[in-house]
Short mmCIF file of C-alpha atoms and ligand atoms in Angstrom, two decimals:
data_model
loop_
_atom_site.label_atom_id
_atom_site.label_comp_id
_atom_site.label_asym_id
_atom_site.label_seq_id
_atom_site.Cartn_x
_atom_site.Cartn_y
_atom_site.Cartn_z
CA MET A 1 -7.89 29.42 20.93
CA GLU A 2 -10.31 28.65 23.39
CA LYS A 3 -11.07 31.63 25.60
CA HIS A 4 -10.06 30.60 29.22
CA THR A 5 -13.79 31.09 32.33
CA ILE A 6 -12.80 32.50 34.73
CA LEU A 7 -14.74 33.22 37.73
CA ILE A 8 -15.87 35.73 39.84
CA VAL A 9 -17.22 35.07 43.07
CA ASP A 10 -18.71 37.51 45.96
CA ASP A 11 -20.70 38.69 47.59
CA GLU A 12 -20.68 42.66 46.98
CA SER A 13 -22.19 43.01 43.45
CA ALA A 14 -19.87 46.28 43.05
CA GLN A 15 -16.44 44.74 43.15
CA ARG A 16 -17.85 41.53 41.11
CA LEU A 17 -19.59 44.17 38.86
CA ILE A 18 -15.34 46.00 38.73
CA LEU A 19 -13.39 42.71 39.06
CA SER A 20 -15.94 40.98 36.06
CA GLY A 21 -15.62 44.57 34.19
CA HIS A 22 -11.83 44.72 33.28
CA LEU A 23 -11.66 40.59 32.62
CA LYS A 24 -14.08 40.75 30.12
CA GLN A 25 -12.41 43.60 28.04
CA LYS A 26 -9.18 42.15 28.45
CA GLY A 27 -11.08 38.92 26.47
CA PHE A 28 -11.40 36.43 29.16
CA ASN A 29 -15.07 35.18 29.15
CA VAL A 30 -16.69 35.66 32.50
CA LEU A 31 -19.53 34.08 34.67
CA GLU A 32 -20.09 35.42 38.49
CA ALA A 33 -21.78 34.39 41.66
CA ALA A 34 -23.32 35.73 44.89
CA SER A 35 -22.01 32.63 47.67
CA GLY A 36 -20.03 29.75 48.03
CA ASN A 37 -23.01 27.54 47.35
CA ASP A 38 -23.74 29.31 43.99
CA ALA A 39 -20.11 29.09 42.82
CA LEU A 40 -20.89 25.29 43.48
CA SER A 41 -23.45 24.41 41.26
CA ILE A 42 -21.99 26.47 38.70
CA VAL A 43 -18.92 24.56 38.93
CA ASN A 44 -20.19 21.55 39.10
CA GLU A 45 -22.42 23.22 35.98
CA LYS A 46 -19.55 24.65 33.92
CA LEU A 47 -15.23 24.44 32.52
CA ILE A 48 -14.06 26.56 34.92
CA ASP A 49 -10.30 27.82 34.09
CA ILE A 50 -9.83 30.21 37.32
CA ILE A 51 -11.82 31.01 39.92
CA ILE A 52 -11.37 34.21 42.56
CA THR A 53 -12.67 34.41 45.15
CA ASP A 54 -13.91 36.74 48.51
CA PHE A 55 -12.58 35.17 51.59
CA LYS A 56 -15.18 37.06 53.68
CA MET A 57 -18.78 35.95 52.24
CA PRO A 58 -21.96 35.11 54.46
CA ASP A 59 -22.75 31.19 53.67
CA ILE A 60 -19.11 30.29 52.92
CA THR A 61 -15.74 30.66 53.44
CA GLY A 62 -13.75 31.40 50.63
CA LEU A 63 -12.11 28.60 53.10
CA ASP A 64 -14.03 26.13 52.49
CA LEU A 65 -14.78 26.90 48.38
CA LEU A 66 -11.09 26.98 48.02
CA LYS A 67 -11.45 22.88 49.91
CA LYS A 68 -15.51 21.28 48.49
CA VAL A 69 -13.32 23.13 45.05
CA LYS A 70 -10.05 20.80 45.40
CA ALA A 71 -11.39 17.88 47.06
CA THR A 72 -14.22 17.83 43.69
CA ASN A 73 -12.25 19.36 40.99
CA PRO A 74 -7.85 19.57 41.57
CA GLU A 75 -7.33 21.05 38.43
CA ILE A 76 -9.38 24.34 38.50
CA THR A 77 -6.70 27.45 39.86
CA VAL A 78 -8.28 29.24 42.92
CA VAL A 79 -7.15 32.81 43.53
CA ILE A 80 -8.77 33.97 47.43
CA VAL A 81 -9.56 37.81 48.34
CA THR A 82 -9.41 38.95 51.32
CA ALA A 83 -9.16 41.88 53.05
CA PHE A 84 -5.63 44.01 54.08
CA GLY A 85 -4.08 43.32 57.07
CA THR A 86 -5.16 39.69 57.44
CA ILE A 87 -2.70 38.09 56.43
CA GLU A 88 -3.13 34.66 58.58
CA THR A 89 -5.74 33.48 56.83
CA ALA A 90 -4.15 34.20 53.48
CA VAL A 91 -1.53 31.84 54.01
CA LYS A 92 -3.78 29.66 55.61
CA ALA A 93 -5.29 29.51 52.24
CA MET A 94 -2.48 28.71 50.58
CA LYS A 95 -1.79 26.12 53.10
CA GLU A 96 -4.76 24.52 51.84
CA GLY A 97 -4.62 24.27 47.69
CA ALA A 98 -5.11 28.49 46.40
CA TYR A 99 -2.45 29.13 44.15
CA ASP A 100 -2.30 32.84 45.43
CA TYR A 101 -3.77 35.79 47.07
CA LEU A 102 -4.97 38.90 46.21
CA THR A 103 -5.67 42.13 49.22
CA LYS A 104 -8.55 44.43 48.94
CA PRO A 105 -8.77 46.99 47.39
CA ILE A 106 -7.84 44.77 43.93
CA ASP A 107 -4.78 46.47 42.47
CA LEU A 108 -5.91 45.61 38.69
CA ASP A 109 -1.91 45.36 37.09
CA GLU A 110 -1.11 43.02 39.61
CA LEU A 111 -4.56 40.43 38.56
CA ASP A 112 -3.90 41.04 35.16
CA LEU A 113 -0.55 39.07 36.35
CA VAL A 114 -1.37 36.45 38.59
CA ILE A 115 -3.60 35.33 35.87
CA LYS A 116 -1.27 35.43 33.60
CA LYS A 117 1.10 32.41 35.72
CA ILE A 118 -1.46 31.48 36.15
CA LEU A 119 -2.70 29.80 32.69
CA GLU A 120 1.16 29.89 32.27
CA ARG A 121 1.51 27.43 34.54
CA GLN A 122 -2.08 26.16 33.95
CA GLN A 123 -0.45 24.62 30.11
CA LEU A 124 2.43 24.05 30.80
CA LEU A 125 0.04 20.97 33.36
CA SER A 126 -1.68 20.25 30.64
CA GLU A 127 1.53 19.84 27.99
CA ASN A 128 2.71 16.74 31.15
CA ARG A 129 -0.74 15.84 31.09
CA MET A 130 -0.01 14.95 27.23
CA LEU A 131 3.02 13.99 28.51
CA LYS A 132 2.56 11.59 30.60
CA GLU A 133 -0.61 10.54 27.72
CA GLN A 134 1.93 9.36 25.42
CA LEU A 135 4.00 7.33 27.54
CA VAL A 136 0.85 6.27 29.19
CA ASP A 137 -0.24 4.84 25.17
CA LYS A 138 3.81 4.39 24.72
CA TYR A 139 3.63 1.86 27.45
CA ASN A 140 -0.12 -0.09 26.78
CA LEU A 141 1.73 -0.80 23.56
CA SER A 142 4.84 -1.72 24.95
CA GLY A 143 2.97 -3.97 27.31
CA PHE A 144 1.70 -5.24 24.59
CA VAL A 145 4.06 -8.15 22.88
CA ALA A 146 4.30 -8.24 19.62
CA ASP A 147 7.12 -9.24 17.63
CA SER A 148 6.56 -11.91 15.02
CA LYS A 149 5.94 -11.11 12.14
CA LYS A 150 1.83 -12.55 12.62
CA MET A 151 1.61 -9.79 15.24
CA GLU A 152 2.63 -7.09 13.03
CA SER A 153 0.22 -7.47 11.25
CA VAL A 154 -2.03 -7.70 13.69
CA LEU A 155 -1.57 -4.61 15.00
CA ASN A 156 -0.93 -2.67 12.22
CA PHE A 157 -4.75 -3.73 11.73
CA ALA A 158 -5.45 -3.31 15.09
CA VAL A 159 -4.84 1.08 14.69
CA ARG A 160 -6.10 1.60 12.01
CA ALA A 161 -9.04 0.36 13.05
CA ALA A 162 -9.11 1.86 16.34
CA ASP A 163 -9.03 5.53 14.28
CA SER A 164 -12.69 4.26 13.11
CA LYS A 165 -16.80 3.40 15.62
CA ALA A 166 -16.48 0.04 14.03
CA SER A 167 -17.40 -3.16 15.26
CA ILE A 168 -14.85 -5.24 16.31
CA LEU A 169 -14.77 -9.17 16.58
CA ILE A 170 -11.62 -10.27 18.65
CA ARG A 171 -10.94 -14.25 18.12
CA GLY A 172 -8.63 -16.24 19.23
CA GLU A 173 -8.30 -19.34 21.44
CA SER A 174 -7.85 -18.86 24.98
CA GLY A 175 -5.10 -16.91 26.65
CA THR A 176 -3.99 -15.72 23.06
CA GLY A 177 -4.45 -11.57 25.13
CA LYS A 178 -8.14 -10.88 23.10
CA GLU A 179 -8.76 -8.79 26.33
CA VAL A 180 -5.70 -7.51 26.06
CA LEU A 181 -6.16 -6.49 22.14
CA ALA A 182 -9.15 -5.02 23.09
CA LYS A 183 -7.22 -2.31 25.83
CA ALA A 184 -4.75 -1.76 23.25
CA ILE A 185 -7.95 -0.18 20.48
CA HIS A 186 -9.49 1.83 22.66
CA PHE A 187 -6.23 2.80 24.13
CA MET A 188 -4.64 4.01 20.83
CA SER A 189 -8.78 5.84 19.74
CA PRO A 190 -10.26 8.80 20.04
CA ARG A 191 -12.08 7.36 22.78
CA SER A 192 -8.55 6.87 24.93
CA ASP A 193 -9.23 9.45 27.76
CA LYS A 194 -12.67 8.34 27.56
CA PRO A 195 -13.78 4.81 29.49
CA PHE A 196 -12.78 1.12 28.78
CA ILE A 197 -16.08 -1.44 29.79
CA ALA A 198 -15.92 -5.43 30.09
CA VAL A 199 -18.25 -7.18 30.64
CA SER A 200 -18.36 -10.88 30.30
CA CYS A 201 -21.65 -12.80 28.84
CA ALA A 202 -20.40 -15.93 30.20
CA ALA A 203 -20.20 -15.63 33.60
CA LEU A 204 -23.72 -14.14 34.74
CA ASN A 205 -27.84 -15.31 33.99
CA GLU A 206 -29.51 -14.07 31.61
CA ASN A 207 -31.75 -11.95 34.44
CA LEU A 208 -28.46 -10.58 36.09
CA LEU A 209 -26.17 -10.10 32.22
CA GLU A 210 -29.17 -7.83 30.70
CA SER A 211 -29.28 -5.81 34.20
CA GLU A 212 -25.95 -5.66 33.79
CA LEU A 213 -25.77 -4.03 30.78
CA PHE A 214 -28.38 -2.10 30.61
CA GLY A 215 -28.71 -1.04 34.47
CA HIS A 216 -32.25 -1.14 36.06
CA GLU A 217 -34.75 0.98 37.63
CA LYS A 218 -35.05 0.90 41.29
CA GLY A 219 -37.89 -2.24 42.09
CA ALA A 220 -37.13 -3.64 38.81
CA PHE A 221 -37.34 -7.05 40.16
CA THR A 222 -36.84 -8.70 43.84
CA GLY A 223 -33.58 -7.60 44.37
CA ALA A 224 -33.64 -4.31 43.27
CA ASP A 225 -33.00 -1.87 45.55
CA LYS A 226 -31.63 1.24 43.85
CA GLN A 227 -31.63 2.22 41.26
CA ARG A 228 -28.31 0.89 38.51
CA ARG A 229 -26.72 2.41 35.72
CA GLY A 230 -25.04 0.05 32.76
CA ARG A 231 -22.02 -0.36 31.30
CA PHE A 232 -23.77 0.83 28.87
CA GLU A 233 -24.32 4.39 30.66
CA LEU A 234 -21.18 4.02 31.96
CA ALA A 235 -18.80 3.36 28.62
CA ASP A 236 -20.51 6.08 27.40
CA GLU A 237 -18.66 8.19 24.71
CA GLY A 238 -16.28 5.53 25.39
CA THR A 239 -15.99 1.83 24.66
CA LEU A 240 -17.92 -1.30 25.55
CA PHE A 241 -15.81 -4.80 25.98
CA LEU A 242 -18.44 -7.35 25.26
CA ASP A 243 -15.88 -11.23 26.11
CA GLU A 244 -17.94 -13.80 25.13
CA ILE A 245 -20.35 -13.09 23.26
CA GLY A 246 -20.57 -16.20 21.76
CA ASP A 247 -22.02 -18.06 25.31
CA LEU A 248 -24.60 -14.44 24.58
CA PRO A 249 -28.26 -15.57 26.02
CA ILE A 250 -30.66 -15.58 22.48
CA SER A 251 -33.06 -12.84 23.80
CA THR A 252 -30.34 -10.72 24.86
CA GLN A 253 -29.18 -10.70 22.12
CA ILE A 254 -32.21 -9.23 20.84
CA LYS A 255 -31.99 -6.51 22.69
CA LEU A 256 -28.08 -6.02 22.37
CA LEU A 257 -29.22 -5.89 18.72
CA ARG A 258 -31.39 -3.01 19.37
CA VAL A 259 -28.72 -1.35 20.96
CA LEU A 260 -26.26 -0.84 18.06
CA GLN A 261 -28.76 -0.60 15.00
CA GLU A 262 -30.46 2.46 17.73
CA GLU A 263 -28.04 3.56 20.03
CA GLN A 264 -31.05 3.70 21.98
CA PHE A 265 -31.89 1.03 25.39
CA GLU A 266 -34.26 1.47 27.94
CA ARG A 267 -33.02 0.50 31.30
CA VAL A 268 -34.80 -2.63 33.02
CA GLY A 269 -37.93 -1.69 33.81
CA GLY A 270 -37.42 1.34 32.65
CA SER A 271 -39.64 3.02 30.06
CA TYR A 272 -37.34 6.07 29.94
CA THR A 273 -34.80 5.57 27.17
CA LEU A 274 -31.12 6.55 27.20
CA SER A 275 -29.35 7.37 24.35
CA VAL A 276 -25.50 6.61 24.19
CA ASP A 277 -22.48 6.29 22.17
CA VAL A 278 -20.60 3.55 22.69
CA ARG A 279 -17.49 1.36 20.61
CA ILE A 280 -18.48 -1.94 20.74
CA ILE A 281 -15.04 -4.14 20.16
CA ALA A 282 -16.49 -8.27 21.09
CA ALA A 283 -14.34 -11.12 21.80
CA THR A 284 -14.60 -15.45 21.46
CA ASN A 285 -12.95 -18.06 21.44
CA ARG A 286 -16.36 -20.38 20.32
CA ASN A 287 -17.24 -21.24 16.17
CA ILE A 288 -19.53 -18.47 16.06
CA GLU A 289 -20.46 -19.65 12.23
CA GLN A 290 -21.00 -22.80 14.16
CA LEU A 291 -23.94 -20.95 16.74
CA ILE A 292 -25.71 -20.28 13.93
CA SER A 293 -25.81 -22.48 12.43
CA GLU A 294 -27.23 -24.15 15.62
CA GLY A 295 -29.91 -22.02 15.70
CA LYS A 296 -27.72 -20.75 18.92
CA PHE A 297 -26.54 -17.49 17.68
CA ARG A 298 -27.92 -14.80 15.83
CA GLU A 299 -27.12 -13.71 12.90
CA ASP A 300 -27.46 -10.35 12.39
CA LEU A 301 -25.90 -9.65 15.17
CA PHE A 302 -22.78 -11.29 13.93
CA TYR A 303 -23.05 -9.07 10.73
CA ARG A 304 -23.34 -5.50 13.20
CA ILE A 305 -20.61 -7.02 15.57
CA ASN A 306 -18.16 -8.43 12.69
CA VAL A 307 -17.82 -5.42 11.25
CA VAL A 308 -14.32 -5.61 11.35
CA THR A 309 -12.21 -9.49 12.34
CA ILE A 310 -8.87 -9.62 13.85
CA GLU A 311 -7.79 -13.08 14.36
CA ILE A 312 -5.20 -13.23 17.38
CA PRO A 313 -2.81 -16.25 16.00
CA LEU A 314 -1.84 -19.05 18.54
CA LEU A 315 1.15 -18.80 20.20
CA LYS A 316 3.21 -21.49 18.81
CA ASP A 317 2.69 -20.12 15.05
CA ARG A 318 4.33 -16.86 16.24
CA LYS A 319 7.38 -18.36 18.41
CA GLU A 320 8.87 -15.55 17.48
CA ASP A 321 7.13 -13.95 20.46
CA ILE A 322 8.27 -15.79 22.60
CA LEU A 323 11.43 -14.61 23.92
CA PRO A 324 10.01 -10.80 24.50
CA LEU A 325 7.46 -12.47 26.06
CA ILE A 326 9.56 -14.07 28.32
CA ASP A 327 12.24 -10.72 28.69
CA PHE A 328 8.51 -9.02 29.11
CA PHE A 329 6.95 -11.31 32.99
CA ILE A 330 10.40 -11.41 33.80
CA GLY A 331 10.24 -7.40 34.22
CA LYS A 332 7.04 -7.75 35.98
CA PHE A 333 7.00 -10.13 38.32
CA ILE A 334 10.05 -10.24 39.67
CA LYS A 335 9.31 -6.78 41.11
CA ASP A 336 7.34 -9.55 43.86
CA THR A 337 10.43 -10.42 44.37
CA SER A 338 14.14 -10.34 46.14
CA LYS A 339 15.58 -10.66 43.55
CA LYS A 340 17.90 -8.38 41.68
CA LYS A 341 17.67 -9.82 38.75
CA ALA A 342 16.47 -13.62 36.52
CA GLU A 343 17.20 -15.10 34.13
CA PHE A 344 17.16 -18.83 31.59
CA SER A 345 19.06 -21.60 30.82
CA LYS A 346 19.74 -21.91 27.61
CA GLU A 347 18.37 -25.62 28.64
CA ALA A 348 15.15 -24.11 29.76
CA LEU A 349 14.69 -21.16 26.79
CA ASP A 350 15.19 -24.53 24.79
CA VAL A 351 12.58 -26.61 25.95
CA LEU A 352 10.22 -23.30 27.27
CA ILE A 353 10.26 -22.30 22.94
CA ARG A 354 9.76 -26.20 21.47
CA TYR A 355 6.24 -26.07 24.35
CA ASP A 356 2.93 -25.66 22.15
CA TYR A 357 0.99 -23.81 24.86
CA PRO A 358 -1.44 -25.18 24.73
CA GLY A 359 -3.18 -22.06 27.42
CA ASN A 360 -0.96 -19.82 24.87
CA ILE A 361 0.80 -16.41 26.69
CA ARG A 362 -1.62 -17.19 29.55
CA GLU A 363 0.30 -20.12 30.18
CA LEU A 364 3.86 -19.00 29.22
CA GLU A 365 2.87 -16.35 31.97
CA ASN A 366 1.88 -18.54 34.17
CA ILE A 367 4.81 -20.98 33.48
CA ILE A 368 6.88 -17.71 33.84
CA HIS A 369 5.38 -16.49 36.67
CA HIS A 370 6.19 -19.92 38.53
CA SER A 371 9.86 -20.83 37.11
CA ILE A 372 10.81 -17.08 38.44
CA VAL A 373 9.33 -17.45 42.21
CA LEU A 374 10.40 -21.28 43.01
CA SER A 375 14.20 -20.91 41.55
CA ARG A 376 16.59 -19.84 44.67
CA ASN A 377 19.25 -18.40 41.59
CA GLU A 378 19.12 -15.45 38.83
CA ILE A 379 19.83 -18.18 36.60
CA ILE A 380 16.39 -20.43 35.92
CA SER A 381 17.56 -23.74 34.67
CA THR A 382 14.39 -26.60 33.62
CA ASP A 383 14.35 -27.83 37.15
CA ASP A 384 12.29 -24.83 38.43
CA LEU A 385 10.29 -25.27 35.23
CA PRO A 386 6.63 -26.92 35.86
CA LEU A 387 6.15 -30.43 35.99
CA GLY A 388 4.52 -31.06 32.30
CA ILE A 389 7.16 -29.43 30.53
CA LYS A 390 10.02 -30.85 32.81
CA ASN A 391 8.48 -34.21 31.03
CA LEU A 392 8.67 -32.46 27.63
CA LYS A 393 11.67 -31.45 28.34
CA SER A 394 13.14 -35.87 28.56
CA GLU A 395 10.86 -36.66 25.58
CA GLU A 396 13.35 -33.63 24.18
CA ARG A 397 16.98 -34.90 25.40
CA PHE A 398 15.90 -37.95 24.31
CA ARG A 399 15.55 -37.46 21.10
CA LYS A 400 18.09 -35.18 20.72
CA GLN A 401 20.99 -37.84 21.97
CA THR A 402 18.69 -40.80 19.88
CA ASN A 403 19.78 -39.03 16.54
CA ALA A 404 23.44 -39.66 17.14
CA MET A 405 23.68 -43.54 17.92
CA THR A 406 23.41 -47.46 16.80
CA LEU A 407 20.95 -48.41 15.74
CA PRO A 408 21.56 -51.41 18.65
CA GLU A 409 22.39 -48.50 20.95
CA GLN A 410 19.46 -46.92 19.50
CA VAL A 411 17.38 -50.48 20.60
CA GLU A 412 18.95 -49.90 24.03
CA THR A 413 17.87 -46.58 24.87
CA PHE A 414 14.01 -46.61 23.74
CA GLU A 415 13.52 -50.08 25.47
CA LYS A 416 15.15 -48.94 28.69
CA LYS A 417 12.75 -46.23 28.30
CA MET A 418 9.93 -47.62 27.78
CA ILE A 419 11.24 -50.52 31.17
CA ILE A 420 11.47 -46.78 33.59
CA GLU A 421 7.70 -45.37 32.74
CA ALA A 422 6.33 -49.09 33.00
CA LEU A 423 8.30 -48.68 36.46
CA HIS A 424 6.87 -46.05 37.65
CA GLU A 425 3.96 -46.31 36.40
CA SER A 426 3.34 -49.41 37.88
CA ASN A 427 5.02 -47.86 41.08
CA ASN A 428 8.31 -50.35 40.86
CA ASN A 429 5.74 -52.91 41.33
CA GLN A 430 7.70 -55.38 38.36
CA SER A 431 6.03 -58.29 37.81
CA LYS A 432 2.41 -55.58 36.91
CA ALA A 433 5.01 -53.15 34.73
CA ALA A 434 6.26 -56.87 33.02
CA LYS A 435 2.34 -56.94 32.57
CA ARG A 436 1.83 -53.74 30.76
CA LEU A 437 5.24 -54.36 29.15
CA GLY A 438 4.02 -57.83 27.28
CA ILE A 439 6.64 -59.91 28.39
CA SER A 440 7.10 -61.71 31.35
CA GLU A 441 8.44 -61.49 34.53
CA GLY A 442 12.03 -63.16 35.18
CA ASN A 443 12.34 -61.61 30.96
CA LEU A 444 12.02 -58.22 32.52
CA ARG A 445 14.71 -59.28 35.38
CA TYR A 446 16.17 -60.36 32.90
CA LYS A 447 16.42 -56.50 31.49
CA LEU A 448 16.70 -54.71 34.09
CA GLU A 449 20.31 -56.72 35.09
CA LYS A 450 21.66 -55.94 30.92
CA LEU A 451 20.93 -52.76 30.47
CA GLY A 452 22.46 -51.67 33.84
CA LEU A 453 18.65 -50.99 35.59
CA LYS A 454 18.43 -52.75 38.67
CA LYS A 455 19.93 -50.77 41.11
CA LYS A 456 16.66 -48.26 40.59
N1 LIG B 1 0.55 -9.40 23.87
C1 LIG B 1 0.80 -9.53 24.36
N2 LIG B 1 1.56 -8.80 25.81
C2 LIG B 1 1.48 -8.78 26.60
N3 LIG B 1 1.34 -9.58 28.04
C3 LIG B 1 0.32 -10.83 27.01
C4 LIG B 1 0.30 -10.54 25.85
N4 LIG B 1 -1.04 -10.99 24.97
C5 LIG B 1 -1.80 -11.17 26.42
N5 LIG B 1 -1.10 -11.50 27.61
C6 LIG B 1 -1.07 -11.73 29.18
O1 LIG B 1 -1.83 -12.96 28.25
C7 LIG B 1 -2.16 -13.01 30.05
C8 LIG B 1 -3.72 -13.60 28.66
O2 LIG B 1 -4.51 -12.71 27.62
P1 LIG B 1 -6.50 -11.89 27.83
O3 LIG B 1 -6.49 -12.09 28.60
O4 LIG B 1 -5.85 -10.51 26.86
O5 LIG B 1 -6.63 -13.30 26.47
P2 LIG B 1 -7.18 -13.89 25.80
O6 LIG B 1 -7.14 -14.41 25.15
O7 LIG B 1 -8.49 -12.98 26.59
O8 LIG B 1 -7.89 -15.67 27.23
P3 LIG B 1 -9.47 -16.02 27.98
O9 LIG B 1 -10.15 -16.20 25.78
O10 LIG B 1 -9.10 -17.08 28.31
O11 LIG B 1 -10.56 -15.08 28.31
C9 LIG B 1 -2.77 -12.04 29.93
O12 LIG B 1 -2.32 -11.47 31.61
C10 LIG B 1 -1.98 -10.77 29.33
O13 LIG B 1 -1.70 -9.72 29.78
MG1 LIG B 2 -10.31 -13.11 27.86
#
């Protein structure tokens, strides 16, 4: 087991000596500080488990030290040492978050007991934290709905790729979930407790993009009034998500290539070389091979990024995911409403399953959001669906109905439908509608009467 580190803070060296001698003997890593400010700078540099601090010190008091440590490193446990008989200060310290207090002269058995309790508690806390992290991971995966065979194999592949540091290129049409998959991979990877930083290569012009990626030094260009860290620096030890990589300007591609090869770069306007350890996940909905053949994307960069490719299929090619996604989005959006529950009618579900989602999951998500907000009832009907899909509904109904009809009935239904549409599109102007249909106005009037459409 790794040694725990205890920091002893006291302006009296004799007192420090007694404590540190005792604790070292017990097998702890012991650090000493002769003042509160010294202690603070040690806290900034080293990993400390426990601080045992005297209350009365010449620069800042033990109470001030406690407050500062709790503000910046709340995971450190602080024990305050007070002179015998000053219980009020001890109480104050406990209120500020000290774990316990000891009175002078310190009874070493009591000290051992306090430290034992602290370590047990820290162990418990870190176990809790781990459990919580596992839940977060799980949530991230269960927030990633994937029931279809196609997505199962995408996920299996992603899980295996997550372990390594290999660059990943995620391909897929707009709204298929490239960014959520990138995040899921990060959270499944050994880098999960390090940052996930996303940057869109499409949104910015060349200069801004470079400063965004690599940062800049003060005065690097007009407006650079401060030094700024780039996304590569921020993502150090974590994952950098380069979204819409196909839109990266060619000059930036060269710089990116160098970073990927050497893991080194300079801030814009700087000469100091920085080293980073970053895992790259890129995404695109563009045909990079074509961009390469047009000279718009560097082939060498493509091979660097494309060590592992994951292709996310269109939603219409994995319809088994639609129902679970609907459930997931109902759960997500119902919270914004006063409704206790919401579900779609059978007909509405039918329409939702048949629809082919050119905007993929993002479109489905918007549709569910729209319907939940608009519907007055717990059961969401076809009428609550957005317009484009509703039209699909009548089309479908038309098709379904026609199957059971005789030929003359089908012809009549078809005629009716064409006439209604023509009238609708010409704002009920009969002569325009007749022209659209390629018949005379008289003929149209006759048909309206015959088909029972006259009053409408
Ligand atoms: N498998 C999934 N489970 C749950 N929600 C998903 C899933 N895939 C995508 N989404 C949701 O759909 C929306 C679009 O996903 P995302 O932004 O990742 O798509 P994208 O492929 O990056 O799209 P674009 O190319 O337009 O940027 C997001 O709101 C996301 O939460
Ligand atoms: Mg995206």
